[in-house]
XYZ file of C-alpha atoms in Angstrom:
462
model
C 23.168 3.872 -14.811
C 22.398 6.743 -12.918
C 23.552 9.204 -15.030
C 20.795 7.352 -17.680
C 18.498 8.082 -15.005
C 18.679 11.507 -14.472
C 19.415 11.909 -18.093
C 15.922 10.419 -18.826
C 14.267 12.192 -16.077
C 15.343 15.634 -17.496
C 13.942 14.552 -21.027
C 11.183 14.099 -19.256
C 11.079 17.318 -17.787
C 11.871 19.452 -20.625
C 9.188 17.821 -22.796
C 6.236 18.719 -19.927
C 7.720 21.959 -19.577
C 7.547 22.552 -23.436
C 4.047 21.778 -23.291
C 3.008 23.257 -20.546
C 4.709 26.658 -22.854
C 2.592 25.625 -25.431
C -0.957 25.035 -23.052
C -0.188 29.044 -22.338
C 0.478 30.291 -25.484
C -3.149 28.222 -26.933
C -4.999 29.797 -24.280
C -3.459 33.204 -25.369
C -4.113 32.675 -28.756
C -7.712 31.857 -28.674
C -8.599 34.888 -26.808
C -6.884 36.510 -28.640
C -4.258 38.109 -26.199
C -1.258 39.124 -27.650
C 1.812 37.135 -25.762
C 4.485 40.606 -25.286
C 5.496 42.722 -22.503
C 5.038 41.027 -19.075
C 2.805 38.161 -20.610
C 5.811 36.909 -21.954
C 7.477 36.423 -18.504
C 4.365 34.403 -17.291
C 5.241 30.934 -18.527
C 8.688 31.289 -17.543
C 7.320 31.846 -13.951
C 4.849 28.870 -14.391
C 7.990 26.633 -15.561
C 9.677 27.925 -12.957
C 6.678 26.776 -10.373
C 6.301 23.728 -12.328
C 10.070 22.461 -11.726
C 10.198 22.812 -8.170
C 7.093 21.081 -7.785
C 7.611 17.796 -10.157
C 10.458 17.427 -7.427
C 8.292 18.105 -4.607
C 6.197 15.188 -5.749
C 8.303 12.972 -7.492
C 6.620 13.359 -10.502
C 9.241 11.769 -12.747
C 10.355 9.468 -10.122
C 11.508 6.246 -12.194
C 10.309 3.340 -10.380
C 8.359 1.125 -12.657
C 5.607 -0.815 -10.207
C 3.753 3.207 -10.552
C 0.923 2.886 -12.599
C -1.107 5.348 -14.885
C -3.361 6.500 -12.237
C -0.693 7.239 -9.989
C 1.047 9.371 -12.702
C -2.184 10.902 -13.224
C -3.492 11.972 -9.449
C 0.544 13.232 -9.128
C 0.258 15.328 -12.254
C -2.868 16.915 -11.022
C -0.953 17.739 -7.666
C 1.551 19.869 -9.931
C -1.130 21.363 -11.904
C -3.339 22.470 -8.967
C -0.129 24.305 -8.082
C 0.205 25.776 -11.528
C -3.426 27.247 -10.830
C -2.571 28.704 -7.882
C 0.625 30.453 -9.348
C -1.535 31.350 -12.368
C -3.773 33.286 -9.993
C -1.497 35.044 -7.838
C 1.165 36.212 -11.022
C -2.192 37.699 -12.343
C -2.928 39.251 -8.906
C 0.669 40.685 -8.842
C 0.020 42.106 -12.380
C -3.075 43.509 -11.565
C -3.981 42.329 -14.990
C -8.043 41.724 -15.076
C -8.091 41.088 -19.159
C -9.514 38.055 -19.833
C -8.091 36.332 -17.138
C -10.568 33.634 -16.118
C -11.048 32.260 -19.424
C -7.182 32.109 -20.056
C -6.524 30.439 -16.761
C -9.661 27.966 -17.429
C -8.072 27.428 -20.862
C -4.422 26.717 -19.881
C -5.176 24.581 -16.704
C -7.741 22.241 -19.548
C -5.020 22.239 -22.301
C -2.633 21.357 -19.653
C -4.157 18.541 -18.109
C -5.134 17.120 -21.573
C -1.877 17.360 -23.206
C 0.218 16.069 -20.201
C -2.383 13.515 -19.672
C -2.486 11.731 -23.169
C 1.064 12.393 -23.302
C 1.868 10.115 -19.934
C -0.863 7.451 -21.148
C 0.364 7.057 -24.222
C 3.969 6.647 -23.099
C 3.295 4.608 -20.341
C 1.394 2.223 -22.725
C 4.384 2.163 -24.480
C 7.112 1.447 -21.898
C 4.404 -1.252 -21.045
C 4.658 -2.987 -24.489
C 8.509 -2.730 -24.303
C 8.511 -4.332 -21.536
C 5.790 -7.034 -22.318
C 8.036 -7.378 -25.539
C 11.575 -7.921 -23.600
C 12.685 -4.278 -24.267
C 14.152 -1.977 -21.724
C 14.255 -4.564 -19.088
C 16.320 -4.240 -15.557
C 18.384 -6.771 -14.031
C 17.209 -7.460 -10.373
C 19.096 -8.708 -7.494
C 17.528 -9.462 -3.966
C 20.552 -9.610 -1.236
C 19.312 -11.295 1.708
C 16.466 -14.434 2.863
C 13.803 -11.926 4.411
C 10.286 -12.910 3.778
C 9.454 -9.822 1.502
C 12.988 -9.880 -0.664
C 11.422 -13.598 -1.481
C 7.816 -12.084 -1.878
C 9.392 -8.949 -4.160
C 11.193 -11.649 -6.167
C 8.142 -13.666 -7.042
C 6.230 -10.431 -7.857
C 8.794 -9.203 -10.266
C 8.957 -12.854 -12.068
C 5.199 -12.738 -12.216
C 4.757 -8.846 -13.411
C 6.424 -8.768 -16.616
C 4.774 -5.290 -16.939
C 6.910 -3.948 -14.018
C 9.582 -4.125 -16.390
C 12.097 -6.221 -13.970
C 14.059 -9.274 -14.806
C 14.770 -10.786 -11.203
C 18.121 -12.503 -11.199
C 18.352 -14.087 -8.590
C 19.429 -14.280 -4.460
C 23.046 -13.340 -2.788
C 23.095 -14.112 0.381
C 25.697 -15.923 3.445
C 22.729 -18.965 3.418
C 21.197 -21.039 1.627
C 17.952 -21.719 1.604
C 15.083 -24.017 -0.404
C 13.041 -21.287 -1.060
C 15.762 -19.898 -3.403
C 17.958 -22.522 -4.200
C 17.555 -22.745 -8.164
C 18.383 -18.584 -7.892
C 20.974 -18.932 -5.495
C 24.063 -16.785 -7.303
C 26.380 -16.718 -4.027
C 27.447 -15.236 -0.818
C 27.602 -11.459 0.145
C 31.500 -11.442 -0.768
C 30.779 -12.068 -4.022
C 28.594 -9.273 -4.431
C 30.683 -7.463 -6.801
C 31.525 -10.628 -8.954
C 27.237 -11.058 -9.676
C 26.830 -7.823 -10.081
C 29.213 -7.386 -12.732
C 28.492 -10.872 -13.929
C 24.679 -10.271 -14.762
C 25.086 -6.749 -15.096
C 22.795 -5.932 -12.330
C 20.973 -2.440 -12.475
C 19.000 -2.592 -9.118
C 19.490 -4.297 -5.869
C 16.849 -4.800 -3.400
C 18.104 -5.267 0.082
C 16.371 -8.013 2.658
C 18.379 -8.688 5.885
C 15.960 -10.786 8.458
C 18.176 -8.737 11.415
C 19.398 -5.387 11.072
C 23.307 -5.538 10.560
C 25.206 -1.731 9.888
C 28.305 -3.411 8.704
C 26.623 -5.547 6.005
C 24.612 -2.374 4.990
C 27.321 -0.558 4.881
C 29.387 -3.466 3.285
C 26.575 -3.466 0.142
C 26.211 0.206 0.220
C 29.809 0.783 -1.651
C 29.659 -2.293 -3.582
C 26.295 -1.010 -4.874
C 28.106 2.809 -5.541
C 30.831 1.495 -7.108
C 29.262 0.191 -9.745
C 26.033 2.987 -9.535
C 23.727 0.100 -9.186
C 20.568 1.656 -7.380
C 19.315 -0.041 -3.760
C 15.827 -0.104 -1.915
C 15.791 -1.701 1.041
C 13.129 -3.483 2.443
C 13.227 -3.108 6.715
C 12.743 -6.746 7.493
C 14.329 -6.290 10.839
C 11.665 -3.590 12.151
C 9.912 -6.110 14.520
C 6.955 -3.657 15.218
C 3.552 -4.651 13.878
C 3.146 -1.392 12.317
C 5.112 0.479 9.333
C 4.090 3.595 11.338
C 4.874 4.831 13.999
C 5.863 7.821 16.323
C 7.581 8.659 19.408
C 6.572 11.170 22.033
C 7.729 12.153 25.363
C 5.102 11.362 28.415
C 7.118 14.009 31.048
C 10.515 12.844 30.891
C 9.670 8.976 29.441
C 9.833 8.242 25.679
C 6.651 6.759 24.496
C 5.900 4.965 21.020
C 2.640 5.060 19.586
C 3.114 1.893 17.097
C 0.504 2.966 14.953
C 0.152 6.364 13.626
C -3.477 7.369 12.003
C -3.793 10.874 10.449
C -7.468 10.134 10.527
C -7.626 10.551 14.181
C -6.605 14.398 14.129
C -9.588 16.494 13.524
C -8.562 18.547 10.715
C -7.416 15.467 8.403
C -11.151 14.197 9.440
C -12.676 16.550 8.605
C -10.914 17.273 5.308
C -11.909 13.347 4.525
C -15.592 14.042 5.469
C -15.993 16.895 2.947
C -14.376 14.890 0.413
C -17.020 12.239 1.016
C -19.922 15.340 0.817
C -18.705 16.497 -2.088
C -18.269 13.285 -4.143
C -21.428 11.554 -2.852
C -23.556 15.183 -3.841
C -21.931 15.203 -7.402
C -23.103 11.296 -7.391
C -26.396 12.187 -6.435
C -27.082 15.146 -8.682
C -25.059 13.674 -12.177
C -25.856 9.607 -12.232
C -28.367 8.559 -9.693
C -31.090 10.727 -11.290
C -30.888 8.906 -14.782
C -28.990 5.691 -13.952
C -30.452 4.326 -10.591
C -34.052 3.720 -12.983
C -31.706 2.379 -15.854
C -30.656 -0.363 -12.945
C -34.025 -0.864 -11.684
C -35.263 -1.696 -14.488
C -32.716 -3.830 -15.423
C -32.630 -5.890 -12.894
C -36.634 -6.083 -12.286
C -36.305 -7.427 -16.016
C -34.013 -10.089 -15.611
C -35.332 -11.462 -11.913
C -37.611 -11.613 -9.893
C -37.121 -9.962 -6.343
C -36.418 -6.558 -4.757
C -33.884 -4.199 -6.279
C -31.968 -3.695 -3.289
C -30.155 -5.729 -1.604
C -29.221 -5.028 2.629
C -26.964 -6.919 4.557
C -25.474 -6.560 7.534
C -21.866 -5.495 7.834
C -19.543 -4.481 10.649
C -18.285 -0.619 10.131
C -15.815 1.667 12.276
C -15.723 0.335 15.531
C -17.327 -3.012 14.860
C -20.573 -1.195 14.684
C -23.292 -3.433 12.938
C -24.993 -1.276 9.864
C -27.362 -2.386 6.907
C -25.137 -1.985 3.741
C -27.074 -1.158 0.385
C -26.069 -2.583 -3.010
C -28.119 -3.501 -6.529
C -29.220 -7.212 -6.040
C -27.111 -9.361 -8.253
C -28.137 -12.703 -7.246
C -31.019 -14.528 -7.588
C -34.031 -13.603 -5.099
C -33.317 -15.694 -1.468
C -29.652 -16.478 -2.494
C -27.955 -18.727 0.627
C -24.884 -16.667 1.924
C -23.928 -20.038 4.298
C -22.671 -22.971 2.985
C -24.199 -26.312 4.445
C -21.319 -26.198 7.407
C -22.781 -23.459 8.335
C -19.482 -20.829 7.521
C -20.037 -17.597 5.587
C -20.461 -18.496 1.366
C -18.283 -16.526 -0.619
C -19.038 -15.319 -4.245
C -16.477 -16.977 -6.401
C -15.698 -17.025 -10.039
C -19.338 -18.320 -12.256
C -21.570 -18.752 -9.191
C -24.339 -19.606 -10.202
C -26.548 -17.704 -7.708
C -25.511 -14.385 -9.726
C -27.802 -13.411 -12.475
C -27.264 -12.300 -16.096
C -27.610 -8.323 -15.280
C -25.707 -8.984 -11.438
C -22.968 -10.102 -13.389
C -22.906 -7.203 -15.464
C -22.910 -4.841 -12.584
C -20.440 -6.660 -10.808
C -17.788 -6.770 -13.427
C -17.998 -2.725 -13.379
C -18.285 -2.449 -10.048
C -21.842 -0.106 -10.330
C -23.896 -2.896 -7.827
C -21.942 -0.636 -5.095
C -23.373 2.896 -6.427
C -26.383 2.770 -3.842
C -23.506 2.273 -0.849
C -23.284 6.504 -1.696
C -26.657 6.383 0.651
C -24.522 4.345 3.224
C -21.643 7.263 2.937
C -25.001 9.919 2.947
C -26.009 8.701 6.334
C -22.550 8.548 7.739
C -21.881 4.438 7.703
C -19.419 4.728 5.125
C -17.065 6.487 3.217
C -16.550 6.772 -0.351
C -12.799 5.441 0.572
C -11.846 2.973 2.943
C -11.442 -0.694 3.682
C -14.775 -2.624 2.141
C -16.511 -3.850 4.654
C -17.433 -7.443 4.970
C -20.987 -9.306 6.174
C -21.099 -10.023 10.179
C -20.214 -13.821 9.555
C -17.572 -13.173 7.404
C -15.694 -10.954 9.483
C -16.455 -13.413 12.465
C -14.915 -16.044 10.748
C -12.212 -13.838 9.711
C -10.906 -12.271 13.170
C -9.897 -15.521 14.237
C -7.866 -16.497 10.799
C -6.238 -12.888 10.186
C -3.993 -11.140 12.941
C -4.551 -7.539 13.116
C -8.497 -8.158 11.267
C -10.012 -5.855 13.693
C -7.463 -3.046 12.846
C -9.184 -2.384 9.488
C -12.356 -1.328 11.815
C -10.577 1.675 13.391
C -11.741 3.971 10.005
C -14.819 3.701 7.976
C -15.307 1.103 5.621
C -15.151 2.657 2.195
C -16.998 1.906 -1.204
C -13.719 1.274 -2.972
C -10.410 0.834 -1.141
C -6.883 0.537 -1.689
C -6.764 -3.117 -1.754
C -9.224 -3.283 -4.077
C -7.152 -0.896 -6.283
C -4.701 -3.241 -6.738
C -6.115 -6.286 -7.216
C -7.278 -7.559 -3.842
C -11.015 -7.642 -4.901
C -13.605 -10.465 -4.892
C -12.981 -14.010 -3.763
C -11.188 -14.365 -0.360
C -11.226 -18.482 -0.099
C -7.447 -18.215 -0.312
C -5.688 -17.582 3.257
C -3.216 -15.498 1.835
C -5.433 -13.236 -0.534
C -7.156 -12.449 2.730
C -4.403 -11.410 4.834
C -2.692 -9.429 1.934
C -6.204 -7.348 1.733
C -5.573 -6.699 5.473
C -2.499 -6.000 5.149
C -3.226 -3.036 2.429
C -6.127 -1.862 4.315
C -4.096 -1.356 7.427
C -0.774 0.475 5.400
C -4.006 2.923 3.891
C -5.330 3.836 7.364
C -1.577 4.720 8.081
C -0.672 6.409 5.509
C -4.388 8.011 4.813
C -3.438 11.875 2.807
C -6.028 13.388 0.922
C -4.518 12.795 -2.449
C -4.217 9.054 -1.644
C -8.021 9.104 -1.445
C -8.443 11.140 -4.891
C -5.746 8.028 -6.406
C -8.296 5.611 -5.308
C -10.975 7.192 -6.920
C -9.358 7.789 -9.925
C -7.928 4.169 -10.317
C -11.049 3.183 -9.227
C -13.216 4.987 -12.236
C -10.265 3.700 -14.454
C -10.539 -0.034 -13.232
C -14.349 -0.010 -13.967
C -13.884 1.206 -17.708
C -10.474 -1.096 -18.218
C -12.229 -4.022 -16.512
C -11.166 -6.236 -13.169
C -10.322 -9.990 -13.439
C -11.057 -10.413 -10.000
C -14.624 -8.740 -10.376
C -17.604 -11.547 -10.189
């Protein structure tokens, strides 16, 4: 199986490589350059760049839960690094001739071709996989909590692409007893049996043996593993360990947002975006809105409310009004009221701007007088997050950043309605791993998936 992998990854690789030759020799050919002498060694150089840094990235990594967006903000990483080798080969030439316009021409042709070429494939693979094409055979060895949780995801996700087998493990268990294939020494026996092509490993308690036990069975028959760490007791995914004089110290959560340089880096980000914002929509759209919404209700076009931001600090949060004029936000117990799914409070054009998420455009004023961010956990009203702290362990940990406009939960799927218990703690969950594992690119992926979601659409918007 692995040989298929790396087979497939290297078809991959030739085919962006052969267009990233052909993005060059465009560019050259509409300025009408001709391609001899040195020119000639330039795309070999940029191929050259471009294979080292597809591995850097893990461009044509080959696991299946990556969406388009993903694929996207990745394949911008490698071409960012194509214009930087671009520029300096140029430098080294000392070549001045049209230079600009070719490199502005490649790095366009580039992005376009690669671009449609992933989306269309990965709409593709997606069909196959809707269809029952191209499927892989998953195995969960172990009972931990998140082997169960990736089970039910897989069996749930067609789109993923997995077909999940079943459970091996040394007991047995309610949770998986209709999926129960066997015990760990007859690993080898299920594997063969259902022709397994990927294990994911779940031990509750760290065991080496056992590891090392599935480890060879999984070799021998070139069956890939992930494991999920089930035994790290630590409330964080993150962490780090220092030395305090001679003692050994763990921090158990790391955040790269508390070092100046990755805050700063984050702040510009959130200049930059919010200025284009301001200068290229709010001037023509904000009066579209107003109008809109003047039209449809009566009441202000704003709507303020007040939300807890970094540090618990209380701040007036800005958004189109949606619902009627004097909407209730408490319901007659007195607890925080929801939106949920054709309330009745929201009007014609609220539900409109809802769906594609543009009620949040004036929370850019929020990010504009340093509140917010353009990416971050949302932030929630006062009595909701009240009412949340004491449901939801580690709430408050989502408070140690800015809230954001969009956020990673919301990304992927954990949007809208939080009645359910779970929904709630999951949206936690994936605030907390983004404040960990905050990078700048991470923030340009939400964006991007974010812009994508609005024109594709979100179940979970109303």
């Amino acid at each position: 199986m692995r040989a298929v992998i790396n087979k497939n990854r290297q078809k991959r690789l030739t085919v962006d490589i052969i267009l990233l030759i052909a993005s060059f020799y465009f560019a050259m050919l509409l300025v009408g350059k001709p391609l001899v002498g040195s020119q000639l060694l330039i795309p070999c150089i940029l191929s050259f760049i471009w294979y080292f840094t597809s591995k850097y990235t893990n461009l044509y990594d080959d696991f299946r839960t990556t969406n388009f967006a993903t694929e996207f903000v990745e394949l911008l990483a490698n071409i960012s690094f194509q214009l930087v080798g671009i520029g300096f080969i140029y430098f080294t030439l000392n070549d001045n001739d049209h230079v600009r316009t070719i490199t502005g021409l490649y790095i366009v042709f580039l992005t376009v071709l690669l671009g449609m070429k992933k989306y269309f494939i990965k709409q593709w693979k997606l069909y196959n996989w809707l269809t029952g094409h191209d499927i892989k055979n998953l195995l969960i060895v172990g009972s931990g909590e998140q082997g169960i949780t990736f089970f039910e995801t897989a069996l749930k996700n067609k789109q993923f692409g997995y077909n999940p087998v079943g459970f091996v493990d040394d007991t047995f268990t309610k949770e998986k007893s209709d999926k129960y294939k066997g015990s760990l020494c007859e690993l080898e026996n299920v594997i063969e049996k259902h022709d397994i092509d990927e294990l994911i490993v779940s031990l509750v308690e760290y065991n080496e043996e056992k590891i090392k036990s599935i480890l060879r069975v999984a070799d021998k028959f070139a069956v890939r593993v992930r494991i999920l760490p089930e035994y790290l007791q630590l409330y964080s995914s993150k962490f780090r360990m220092d030395l305090f004089g001679n003692l050994p110290v763990i921090t158990v959560r790391e955040e790269p947002l508390e070092e100046f340089h990755w805050y700063a880096l984050k702040t510009i980000f959130d200049v930059l975006v919010t200025s284009l914002i301001f200068i290229f929509v709010f001037s023509w759209l904000f009066p579209i809105i107003a109008i809109a919404i003047k039209l449809d209700s009566r009441g202000p076009v704003f709507f303020l409310q007040d939300r807890w931001g970094k540090d618990g600090k209380v701040f007036k949060c800005i958004k189109f009004r949606t619902m009627v004029h004097n909407a209730s936000t408490k319901k007659n117990d007195g607890r925080f009221f929801q939106t949920v799914k054709n309330d009745k409070r929201i009007t014609r054009v609220g539900a409109f701007l809802r769906k594609t998420n543009l009620d949040e455009l004036p929370q850019f004023l929020n990010v504009f007088l340093g509140d917010m961010s353009v990416i971050g956990p949302r932030p929630h009203a006062v009595q909701h997050s009240i009412e949340s702290k004491e449901q939801i362990e580690n709430y408050l940990v989502r408070h140690l950043v800015k809230p954001g406009i969009t956020g990673w939960a919301q990304v992927n799927g954990y949007r809208g309605e939080t009645s359910n218990l779970f929904m709630m703690e999951k949206r936690v969950e994936l605030d907390i791993w983004y404040i960990e594992n905050w990078s700048f690119w991470l923030d340009v992926k939400v964006f991007i998936m974010t812009v994508y979601n609005m024109f594709k659409g979100d179940m979970m918007a109303y």
